[in-house]
Coordinates of C-alpha atoms in Angstrom, one line a residue:
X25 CA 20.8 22.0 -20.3
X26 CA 18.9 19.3 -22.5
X27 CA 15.3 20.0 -20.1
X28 CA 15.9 24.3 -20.0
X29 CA 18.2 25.6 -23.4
X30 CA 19.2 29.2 -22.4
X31 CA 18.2 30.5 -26.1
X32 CA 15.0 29.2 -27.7
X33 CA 14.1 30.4 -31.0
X34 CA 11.5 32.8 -31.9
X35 CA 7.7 31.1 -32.1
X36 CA 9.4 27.7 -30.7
X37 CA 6.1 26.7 -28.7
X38 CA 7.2 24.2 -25.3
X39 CA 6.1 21.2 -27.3
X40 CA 9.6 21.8 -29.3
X41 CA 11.8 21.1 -26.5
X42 CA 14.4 18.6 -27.2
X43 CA 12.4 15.0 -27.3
X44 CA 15.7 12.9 -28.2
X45 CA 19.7 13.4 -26.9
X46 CA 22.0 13.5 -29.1
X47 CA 24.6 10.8 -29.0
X48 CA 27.5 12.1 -27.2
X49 CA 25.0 13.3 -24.7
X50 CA 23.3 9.7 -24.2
X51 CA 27.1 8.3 -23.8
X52 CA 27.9 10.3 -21.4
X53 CA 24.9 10.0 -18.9
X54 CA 25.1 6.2 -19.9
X55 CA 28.7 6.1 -18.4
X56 CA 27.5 7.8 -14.8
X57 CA 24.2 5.3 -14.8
X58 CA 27.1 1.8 -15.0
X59 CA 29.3 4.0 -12.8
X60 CA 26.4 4.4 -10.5
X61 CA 26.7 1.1 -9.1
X62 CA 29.8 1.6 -7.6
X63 CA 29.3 3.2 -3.9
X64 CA 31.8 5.6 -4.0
X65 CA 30.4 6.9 -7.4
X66 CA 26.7 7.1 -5.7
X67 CA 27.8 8.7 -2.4
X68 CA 29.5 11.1 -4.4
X69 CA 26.0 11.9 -6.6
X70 CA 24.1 12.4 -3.3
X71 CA 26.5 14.9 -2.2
X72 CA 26.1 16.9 -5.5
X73 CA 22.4 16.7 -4.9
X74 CA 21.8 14.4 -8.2
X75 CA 18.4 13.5 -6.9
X76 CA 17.0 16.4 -7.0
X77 CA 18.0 17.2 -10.4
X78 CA 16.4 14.4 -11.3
X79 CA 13.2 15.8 -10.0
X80 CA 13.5 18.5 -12.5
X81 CA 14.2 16.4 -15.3
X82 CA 10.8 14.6 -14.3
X83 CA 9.4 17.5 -14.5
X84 CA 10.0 19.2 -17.2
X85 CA 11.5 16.6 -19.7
X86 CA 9.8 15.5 -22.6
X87 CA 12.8 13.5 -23.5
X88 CA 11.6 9.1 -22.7
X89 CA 15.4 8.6 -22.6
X90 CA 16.9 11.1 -20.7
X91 CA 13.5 10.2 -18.5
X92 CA 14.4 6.3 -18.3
X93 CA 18.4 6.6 -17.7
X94 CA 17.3 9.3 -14.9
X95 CA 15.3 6.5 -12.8
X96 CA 17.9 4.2 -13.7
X97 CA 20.6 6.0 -11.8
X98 CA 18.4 6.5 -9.1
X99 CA 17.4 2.9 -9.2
X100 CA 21.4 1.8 -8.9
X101 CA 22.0 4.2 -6.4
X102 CA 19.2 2.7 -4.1
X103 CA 20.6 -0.2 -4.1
X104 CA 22.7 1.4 -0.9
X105 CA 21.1 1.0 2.2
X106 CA 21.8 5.1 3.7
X107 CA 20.8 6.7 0.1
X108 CA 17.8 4.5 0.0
X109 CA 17.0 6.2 3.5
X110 CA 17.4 9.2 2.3
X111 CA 15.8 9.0 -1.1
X112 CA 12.4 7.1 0.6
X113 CA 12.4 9.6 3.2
X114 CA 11.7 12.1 0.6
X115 CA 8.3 12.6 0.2
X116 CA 8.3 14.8 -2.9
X117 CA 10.8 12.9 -5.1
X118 CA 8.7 9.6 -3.5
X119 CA 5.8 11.0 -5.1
X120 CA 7.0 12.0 -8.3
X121 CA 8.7 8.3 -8.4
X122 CA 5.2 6.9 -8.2
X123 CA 3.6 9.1 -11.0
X124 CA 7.1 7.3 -13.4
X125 CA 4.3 4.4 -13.1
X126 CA 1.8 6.9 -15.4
X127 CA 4.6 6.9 -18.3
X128 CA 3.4 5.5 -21.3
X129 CA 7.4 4.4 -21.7
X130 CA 8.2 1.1 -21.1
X131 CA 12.0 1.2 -20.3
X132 CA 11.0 4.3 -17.8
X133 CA 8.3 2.1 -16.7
X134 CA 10.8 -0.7 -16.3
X135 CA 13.2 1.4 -14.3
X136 CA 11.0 2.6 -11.9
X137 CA 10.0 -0.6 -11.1
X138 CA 12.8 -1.8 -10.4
X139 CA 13.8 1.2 -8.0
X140 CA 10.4 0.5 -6.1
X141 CA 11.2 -3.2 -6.0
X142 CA 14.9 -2.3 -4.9
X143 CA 13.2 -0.2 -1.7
X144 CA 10.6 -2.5 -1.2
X145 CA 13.4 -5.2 -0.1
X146 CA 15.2 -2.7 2.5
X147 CA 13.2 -3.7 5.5
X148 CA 14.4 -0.3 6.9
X149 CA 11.9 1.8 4.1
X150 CA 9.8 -0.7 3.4
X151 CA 6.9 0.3 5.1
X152 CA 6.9 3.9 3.6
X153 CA 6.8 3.0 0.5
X154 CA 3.9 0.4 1.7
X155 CA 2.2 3.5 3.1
X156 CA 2.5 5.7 -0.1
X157 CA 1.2 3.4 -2.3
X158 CA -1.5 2.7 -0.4
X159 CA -2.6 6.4 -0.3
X160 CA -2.0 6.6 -4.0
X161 CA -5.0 5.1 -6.0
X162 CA -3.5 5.8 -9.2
X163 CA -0.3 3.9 -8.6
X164 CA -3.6 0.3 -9.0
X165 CA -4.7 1.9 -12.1
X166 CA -1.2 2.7 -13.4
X167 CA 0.4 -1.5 -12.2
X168 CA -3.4 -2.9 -14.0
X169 CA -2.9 -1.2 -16.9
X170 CA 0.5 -2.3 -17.1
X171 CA -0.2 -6.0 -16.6
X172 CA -3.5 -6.2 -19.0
X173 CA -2.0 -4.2 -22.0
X174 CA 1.7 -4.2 -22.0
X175 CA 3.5 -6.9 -24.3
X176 CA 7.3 -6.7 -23.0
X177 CA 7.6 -9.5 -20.6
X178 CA 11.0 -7.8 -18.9
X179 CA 8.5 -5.2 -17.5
X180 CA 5.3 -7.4 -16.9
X181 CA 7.9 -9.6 -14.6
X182 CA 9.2 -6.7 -12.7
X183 CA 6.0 -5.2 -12.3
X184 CA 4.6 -8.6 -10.8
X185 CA 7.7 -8.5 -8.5
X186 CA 6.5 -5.7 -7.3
X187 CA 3.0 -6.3 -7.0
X188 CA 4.0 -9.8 -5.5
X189 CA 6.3 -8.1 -2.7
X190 CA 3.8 -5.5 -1.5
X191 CA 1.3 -7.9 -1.5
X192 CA 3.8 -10.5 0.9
X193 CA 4.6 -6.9 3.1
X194 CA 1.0 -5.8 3.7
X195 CA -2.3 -7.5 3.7
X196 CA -4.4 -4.5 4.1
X197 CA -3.3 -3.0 1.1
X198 CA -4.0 -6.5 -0.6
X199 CA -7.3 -6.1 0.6
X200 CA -7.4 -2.6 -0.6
X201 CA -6.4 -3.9 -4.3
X202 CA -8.8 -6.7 -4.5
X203 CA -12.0 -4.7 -3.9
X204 CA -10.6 -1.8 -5.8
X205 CA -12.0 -1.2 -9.2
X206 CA -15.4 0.3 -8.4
X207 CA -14.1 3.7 -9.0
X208 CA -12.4 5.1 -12.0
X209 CA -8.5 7.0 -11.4
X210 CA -6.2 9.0 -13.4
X211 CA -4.0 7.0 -15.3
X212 CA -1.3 6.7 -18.1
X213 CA -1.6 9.2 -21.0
X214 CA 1.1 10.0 -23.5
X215 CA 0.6 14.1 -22.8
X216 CA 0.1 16.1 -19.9
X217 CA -4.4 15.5 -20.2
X218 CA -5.8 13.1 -17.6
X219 CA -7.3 9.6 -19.3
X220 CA -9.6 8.1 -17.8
X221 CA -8.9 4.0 -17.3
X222 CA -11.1 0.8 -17.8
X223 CA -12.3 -0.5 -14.6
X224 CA -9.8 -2.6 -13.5
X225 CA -10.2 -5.4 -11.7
X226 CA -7.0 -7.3 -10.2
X227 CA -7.4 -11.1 -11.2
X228 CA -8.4 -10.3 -14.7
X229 CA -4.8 -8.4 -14.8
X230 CA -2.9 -11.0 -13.2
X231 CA -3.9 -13.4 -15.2
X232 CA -3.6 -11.6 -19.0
X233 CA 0.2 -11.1 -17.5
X234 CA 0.4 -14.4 -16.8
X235 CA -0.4 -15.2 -20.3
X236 CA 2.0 -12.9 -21.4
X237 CA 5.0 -14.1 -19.8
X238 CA 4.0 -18.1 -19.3
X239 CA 6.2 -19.4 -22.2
X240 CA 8.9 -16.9 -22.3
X241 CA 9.8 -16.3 -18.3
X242 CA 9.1 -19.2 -16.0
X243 CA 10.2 -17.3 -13.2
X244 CA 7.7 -14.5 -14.4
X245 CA 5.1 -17.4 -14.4
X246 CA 6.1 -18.5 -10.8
X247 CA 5.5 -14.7 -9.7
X248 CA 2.1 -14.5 -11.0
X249 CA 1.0 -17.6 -9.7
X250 CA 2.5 -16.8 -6.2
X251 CA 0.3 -13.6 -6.6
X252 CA -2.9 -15.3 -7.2
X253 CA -2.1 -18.0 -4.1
X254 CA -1.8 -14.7 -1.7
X255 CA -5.0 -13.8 -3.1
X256 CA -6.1 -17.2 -1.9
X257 CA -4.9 -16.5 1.7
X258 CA -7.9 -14.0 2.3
X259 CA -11.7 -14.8 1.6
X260 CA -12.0 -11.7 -0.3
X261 CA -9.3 -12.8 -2.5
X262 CA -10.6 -16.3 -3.4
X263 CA -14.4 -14.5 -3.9
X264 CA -12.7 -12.0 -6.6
X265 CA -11.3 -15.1 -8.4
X266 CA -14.5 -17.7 -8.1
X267 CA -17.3 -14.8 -8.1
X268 CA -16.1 -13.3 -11.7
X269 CA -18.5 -13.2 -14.2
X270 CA -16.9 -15.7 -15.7
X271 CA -17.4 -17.9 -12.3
X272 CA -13.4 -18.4 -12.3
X273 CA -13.6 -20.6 -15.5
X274 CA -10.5 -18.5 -16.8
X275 CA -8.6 -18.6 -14.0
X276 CA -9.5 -22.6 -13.6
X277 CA -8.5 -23.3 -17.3
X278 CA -5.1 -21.0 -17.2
X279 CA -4.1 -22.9 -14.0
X280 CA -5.3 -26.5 -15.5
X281 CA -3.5 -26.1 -18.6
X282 CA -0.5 -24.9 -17.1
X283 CA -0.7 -28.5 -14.5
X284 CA -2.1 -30.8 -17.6
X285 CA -0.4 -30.0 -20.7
X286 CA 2.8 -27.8 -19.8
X287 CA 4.4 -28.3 -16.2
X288 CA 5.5 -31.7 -14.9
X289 CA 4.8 -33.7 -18.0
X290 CA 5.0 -37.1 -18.4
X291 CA 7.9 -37.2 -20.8
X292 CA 9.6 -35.2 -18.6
X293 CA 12.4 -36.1 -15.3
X294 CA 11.4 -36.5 -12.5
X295 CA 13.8 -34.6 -11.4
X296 CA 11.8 -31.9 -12.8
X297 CA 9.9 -31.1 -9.6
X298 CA 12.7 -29.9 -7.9
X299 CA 13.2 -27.5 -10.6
X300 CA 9.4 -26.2 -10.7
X301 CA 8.4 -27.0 -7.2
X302 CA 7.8 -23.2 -6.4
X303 CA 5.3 -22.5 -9.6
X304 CA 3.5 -25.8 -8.7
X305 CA 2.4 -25.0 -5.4
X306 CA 1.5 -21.7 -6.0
X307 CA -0.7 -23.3 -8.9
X308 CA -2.2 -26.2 -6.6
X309 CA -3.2 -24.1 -3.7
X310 CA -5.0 -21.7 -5.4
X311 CA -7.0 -25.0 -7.5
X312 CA -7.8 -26.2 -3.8
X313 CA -9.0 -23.0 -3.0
X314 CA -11.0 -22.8 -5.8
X315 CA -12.1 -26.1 -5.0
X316 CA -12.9 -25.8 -1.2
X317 CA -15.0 -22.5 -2.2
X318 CA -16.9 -24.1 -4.9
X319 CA -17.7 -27.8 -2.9
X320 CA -18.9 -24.8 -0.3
X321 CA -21.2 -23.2 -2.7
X322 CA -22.5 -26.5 -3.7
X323 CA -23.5 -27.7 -0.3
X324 CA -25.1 -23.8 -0.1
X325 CA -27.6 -24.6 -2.8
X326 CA -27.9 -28.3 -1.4
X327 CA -29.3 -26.8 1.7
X328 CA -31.4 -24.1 0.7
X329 CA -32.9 -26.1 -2.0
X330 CA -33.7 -29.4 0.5
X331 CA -32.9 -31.6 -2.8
X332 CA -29.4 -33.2 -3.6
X333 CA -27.4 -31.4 -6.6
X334 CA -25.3 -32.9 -8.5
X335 CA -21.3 -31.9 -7.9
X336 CA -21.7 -29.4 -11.4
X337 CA -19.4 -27.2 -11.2
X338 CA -17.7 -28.2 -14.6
X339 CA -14.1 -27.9 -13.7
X340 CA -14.6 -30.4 -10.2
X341 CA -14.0 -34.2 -11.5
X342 CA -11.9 -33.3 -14.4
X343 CA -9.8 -36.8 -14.7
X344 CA -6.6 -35.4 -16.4
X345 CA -6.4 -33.3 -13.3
X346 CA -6.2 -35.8 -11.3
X347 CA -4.0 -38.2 -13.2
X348 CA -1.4 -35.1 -13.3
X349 CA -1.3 -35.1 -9.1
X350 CA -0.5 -38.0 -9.1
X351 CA 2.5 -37.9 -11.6
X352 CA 3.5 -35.2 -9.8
X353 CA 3.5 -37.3 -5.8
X354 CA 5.2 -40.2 -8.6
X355 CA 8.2 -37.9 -9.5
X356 CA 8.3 -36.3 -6.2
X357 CA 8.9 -40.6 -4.8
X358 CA 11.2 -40.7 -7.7
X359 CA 13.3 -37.7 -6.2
X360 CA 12.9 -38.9 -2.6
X361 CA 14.6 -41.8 -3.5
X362 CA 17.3 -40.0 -6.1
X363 CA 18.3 -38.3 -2.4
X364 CA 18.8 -40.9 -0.7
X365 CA 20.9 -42.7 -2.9
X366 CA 22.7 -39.7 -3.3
X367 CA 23.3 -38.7 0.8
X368 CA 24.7 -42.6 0.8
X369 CA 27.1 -42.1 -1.9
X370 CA 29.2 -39.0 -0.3
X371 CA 29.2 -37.0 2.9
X372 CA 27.7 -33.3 2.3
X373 CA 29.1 -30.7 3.5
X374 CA 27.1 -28.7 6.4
X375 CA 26.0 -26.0 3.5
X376 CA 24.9 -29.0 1.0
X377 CA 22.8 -30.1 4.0
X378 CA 21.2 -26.9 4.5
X379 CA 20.3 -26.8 1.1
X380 CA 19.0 -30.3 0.4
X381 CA 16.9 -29.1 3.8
X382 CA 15.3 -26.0 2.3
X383 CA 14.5 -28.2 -0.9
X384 CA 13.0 -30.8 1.3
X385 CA 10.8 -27.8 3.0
X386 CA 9.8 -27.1 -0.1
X387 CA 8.7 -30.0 -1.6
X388 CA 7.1 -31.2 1.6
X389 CA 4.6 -28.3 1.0
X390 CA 4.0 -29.3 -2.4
X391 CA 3.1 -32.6 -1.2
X392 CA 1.1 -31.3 1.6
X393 CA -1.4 -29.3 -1.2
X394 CA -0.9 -31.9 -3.8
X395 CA -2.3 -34.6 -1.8
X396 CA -5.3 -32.0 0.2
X397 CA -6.8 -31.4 -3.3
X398 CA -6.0 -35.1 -4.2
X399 CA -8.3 -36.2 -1.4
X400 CA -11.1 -33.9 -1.9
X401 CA -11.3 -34.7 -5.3
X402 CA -11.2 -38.7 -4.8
X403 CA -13.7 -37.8 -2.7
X404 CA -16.0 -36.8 -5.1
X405 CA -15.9 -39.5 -8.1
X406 CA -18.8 -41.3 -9.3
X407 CA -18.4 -44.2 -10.8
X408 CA -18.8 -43.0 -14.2
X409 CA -16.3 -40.5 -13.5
X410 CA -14.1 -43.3 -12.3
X411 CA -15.1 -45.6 -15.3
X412 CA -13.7 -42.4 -17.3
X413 CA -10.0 -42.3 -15.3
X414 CA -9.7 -45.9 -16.1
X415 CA -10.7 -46.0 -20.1
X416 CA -8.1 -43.2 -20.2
X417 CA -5.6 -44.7 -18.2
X418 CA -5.5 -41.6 -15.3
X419 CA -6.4 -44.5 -13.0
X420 CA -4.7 -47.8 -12.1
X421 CA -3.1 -50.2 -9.9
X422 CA 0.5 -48.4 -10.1
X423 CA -1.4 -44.9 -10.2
X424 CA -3.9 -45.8 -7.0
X425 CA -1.5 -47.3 -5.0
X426 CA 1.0 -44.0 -5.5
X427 CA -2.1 -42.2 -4.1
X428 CA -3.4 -44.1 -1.4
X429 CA 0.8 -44.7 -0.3
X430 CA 0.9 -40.7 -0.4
X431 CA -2.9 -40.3 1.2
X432 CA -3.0 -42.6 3.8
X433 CA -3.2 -42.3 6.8
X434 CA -3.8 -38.8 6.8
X435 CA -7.0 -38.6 4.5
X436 CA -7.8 -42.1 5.3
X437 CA -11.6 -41.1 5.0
X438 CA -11.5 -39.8 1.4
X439 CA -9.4 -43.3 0.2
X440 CA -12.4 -45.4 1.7
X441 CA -14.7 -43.3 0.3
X442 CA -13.2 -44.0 -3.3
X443 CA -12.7 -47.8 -2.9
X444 CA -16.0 -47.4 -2.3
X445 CA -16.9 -46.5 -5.9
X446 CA -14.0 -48.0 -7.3
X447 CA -15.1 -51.3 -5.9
X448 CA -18.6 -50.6 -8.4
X449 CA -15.9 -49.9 -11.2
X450 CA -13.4 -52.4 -11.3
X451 CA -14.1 -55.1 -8.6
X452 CA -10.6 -57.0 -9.3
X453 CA -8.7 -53.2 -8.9
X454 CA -10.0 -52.6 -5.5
X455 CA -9.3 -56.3 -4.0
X456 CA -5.7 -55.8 -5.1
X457 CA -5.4 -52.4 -3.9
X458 CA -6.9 -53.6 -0.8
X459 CA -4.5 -56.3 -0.4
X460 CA -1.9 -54.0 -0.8
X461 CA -3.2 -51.7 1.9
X462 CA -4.8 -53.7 4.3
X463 CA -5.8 -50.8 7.0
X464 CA -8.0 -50.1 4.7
X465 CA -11.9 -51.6 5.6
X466 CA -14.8 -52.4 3.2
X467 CA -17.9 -51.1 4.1
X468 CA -21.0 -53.8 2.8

């Protein structure tokens, strides 16, 4: 009744169809979207065919509310596994879901990406919702223009959910999104005319949602940075991010002020690594990417050029960097031994130990990229650069032996290799380290 009155006034033109409800109207609908959770309650809106008057409220409302509260229903009703089925399995009302991602509201847009997350999760429909995105250009233009230009963090975090969980469910499309932005799409418009978008491109999104949402969501933070570290598990991925014009300076500085000045700080727990393990690997592994692909690059123009360049690349030997690594393998020891004490003190229960297991997986792969880009950074100090980490304290005894204790004998190579130019640094520092570590063999 609110989308089609059965009396319109003389000379009313279509743009004066009802744009807000009135309040008794907005209670009610209000009542079946909480009531919608309930099974029963969402069985019984199947049955009375609600989804497909929602497809006419898409359709011909011009009412954001009535618009929003509409996907929201939808979005609870999802939630069950059959009328998920059902509602996936329609292509039409899948399609006119998608276009919800067009709106220039931000509640609506909210909404419908939560329903899209909520189907993405069902293994069962998954995959067609992987398969209609992917044949549906506009749904990139619609998610980049939400992540470079939208302010509400609640819907840049859902919308990197999203983006995070198709990305996890299907590499292709991942591939599909990173070289995308070469041609223009339809996109969000306020009316019914097509506008035409900027050329996205998908890291420059990422990270101005990342920016967005860094100091008032950390879990919106740890899905952005788990978006960028997929990237990182495709070449084409880690090219978009160190091939940008800016030559992945923005990403580099985001990431290092994020590891230098905000995460894992040292007037912080050490328990805190438990607490921001997730966001710190993600962060780490796509620095070592960065990393690998740049020391690559460098030996390139070594090659080609027959003459020996200089390691340039001006975020490479940044000492800060690596004084933050290791306070991160420190507090990671200090948490070790915070377990131990604690598995001597009382018997856990067999769900305690499956726990303290997962958290143990967990932090063993933070240790396992914390301690790769550790090594290949080590690797490449000068001695000035080393001079530099020991004027400002990054570097010392209780600093280098936490590194080599974490290092060796894995990257045994790369710890030579800086006692090596340690040795030219501080000669009474590398007999004590090497003293302390005697596998460890100096090379005349």
């Amino acid at each position: 009744q609110v989308i089609s009155p059965e009396k319109t006034e003389p000379g009313v033109s279509p743009e004066g169809i009802q744009t807000e409800l009135d309040e008794e109207m907005e209670n009610d609908i209000c009542k079946v979207w909480d009531m919608s959770m309930d099974e029963d309650v969402a069985l019984f809106l199947q049955e009375f065919n609600a989804p497909d008057i929602f497809m006419g409220v898409f359709a011909k409302s011009k009412c954001p509310r009535l618009t929003e509260i509409c996907v929201g229903i939808l979005g609870n009703m999802a939630c069950f596994q059959d009328i998920c089925m059902s509602i996936s399995k329609d292509e039409n009302l899948g399609q006119v879901l998608l276009q919800r991602l067009c709106d220039s509201d931000s509640p609506t847009l909210l909404e419908t990406s939560r329903l899209l997350l909520t189907c993405l999760s069902q293994p069962e429909v998954a995959s067609v919702w992987v398969e209609r995105i992917r044949e549906n250009p506009s749904v990139y233009d619609c998610v980049c223009f939400i992540m470079s230009s939208s302010t509400n963090v609640e819907l840049l975090v859902k919308v990197g959910e999203v983006v995070d969980k198709l990305f996890d469910l299907d590499e292709e499309l991942m591939l599909n999104w990173i070289k995308n932005g070469t041609c223009r799409a339809v996109g969000p418009s306020v009316d019914d005319s097509p506008e035409e978008l900027p050329d996205f491109k998908i890291v420059p999104c990422i990270l101005e949602a990342a920016k967005q949402v860094r100091s008032d969501n950390p879990e919106g933070l740890d899905v952005y940075m788990h978006i960028l570290q997929l990237l990182t598990t495709v070449d084409e991925g880690i090219q978009a991010i160190v091939q940008a014009p800016d030559g992945g300076k923005e990403t580099w500085s985001l990431l290092y002020d994020l590891i230098c000045h905000e995460l894992c700080q040292p007037d912080d727990p050490p328990i805190i690594v438990q607490e921001q393990k997730t966001v710190l690997a993600s962060i780490l592994s796509v620095l070592s990417a960065m990393f690998a692909s740049q020391s690559e690059q460098e030996y390139i123009k070594m090659r080609k050029s027959n003459v020996k360049l200089p390691f340039s690349c001006y975020f490479i030997l940044d000492m800060p960097l690596i004084g933050s690594l290791i306070r991160i393998l420190q507090y990671m020891e200090g948490c070790g031994k915070r377990s131990v004490d604690n598995s001597k003190d009382s018997e856990q229960q067999e769900t305690g130990r499956a726990d303290l297991n997962e958290e143990d997986f967990h932090l063993k792969i933070l240790k396992d990229i914390c301690c790769e880009l550790l090594s290949n950074m080590l690797q490449e100090l000068t001695k000035e650069n080393t001079l530099e980490g020991l004027h400002q304290g990054h570097l010392n005894e209780q600093t280098c032996s936490c590194a080599f204790q974490n290092l060796l004998p894995l990257y045994f190579t790369s710890v030579e290799s800086f006692l090596e130019v340690l040795r030219e640094a501080d000669q009474t520092l590398a007999d004590n380290l090497e003293k302390r570590f005697p596998s460890l063999k100096v090379h005349a």
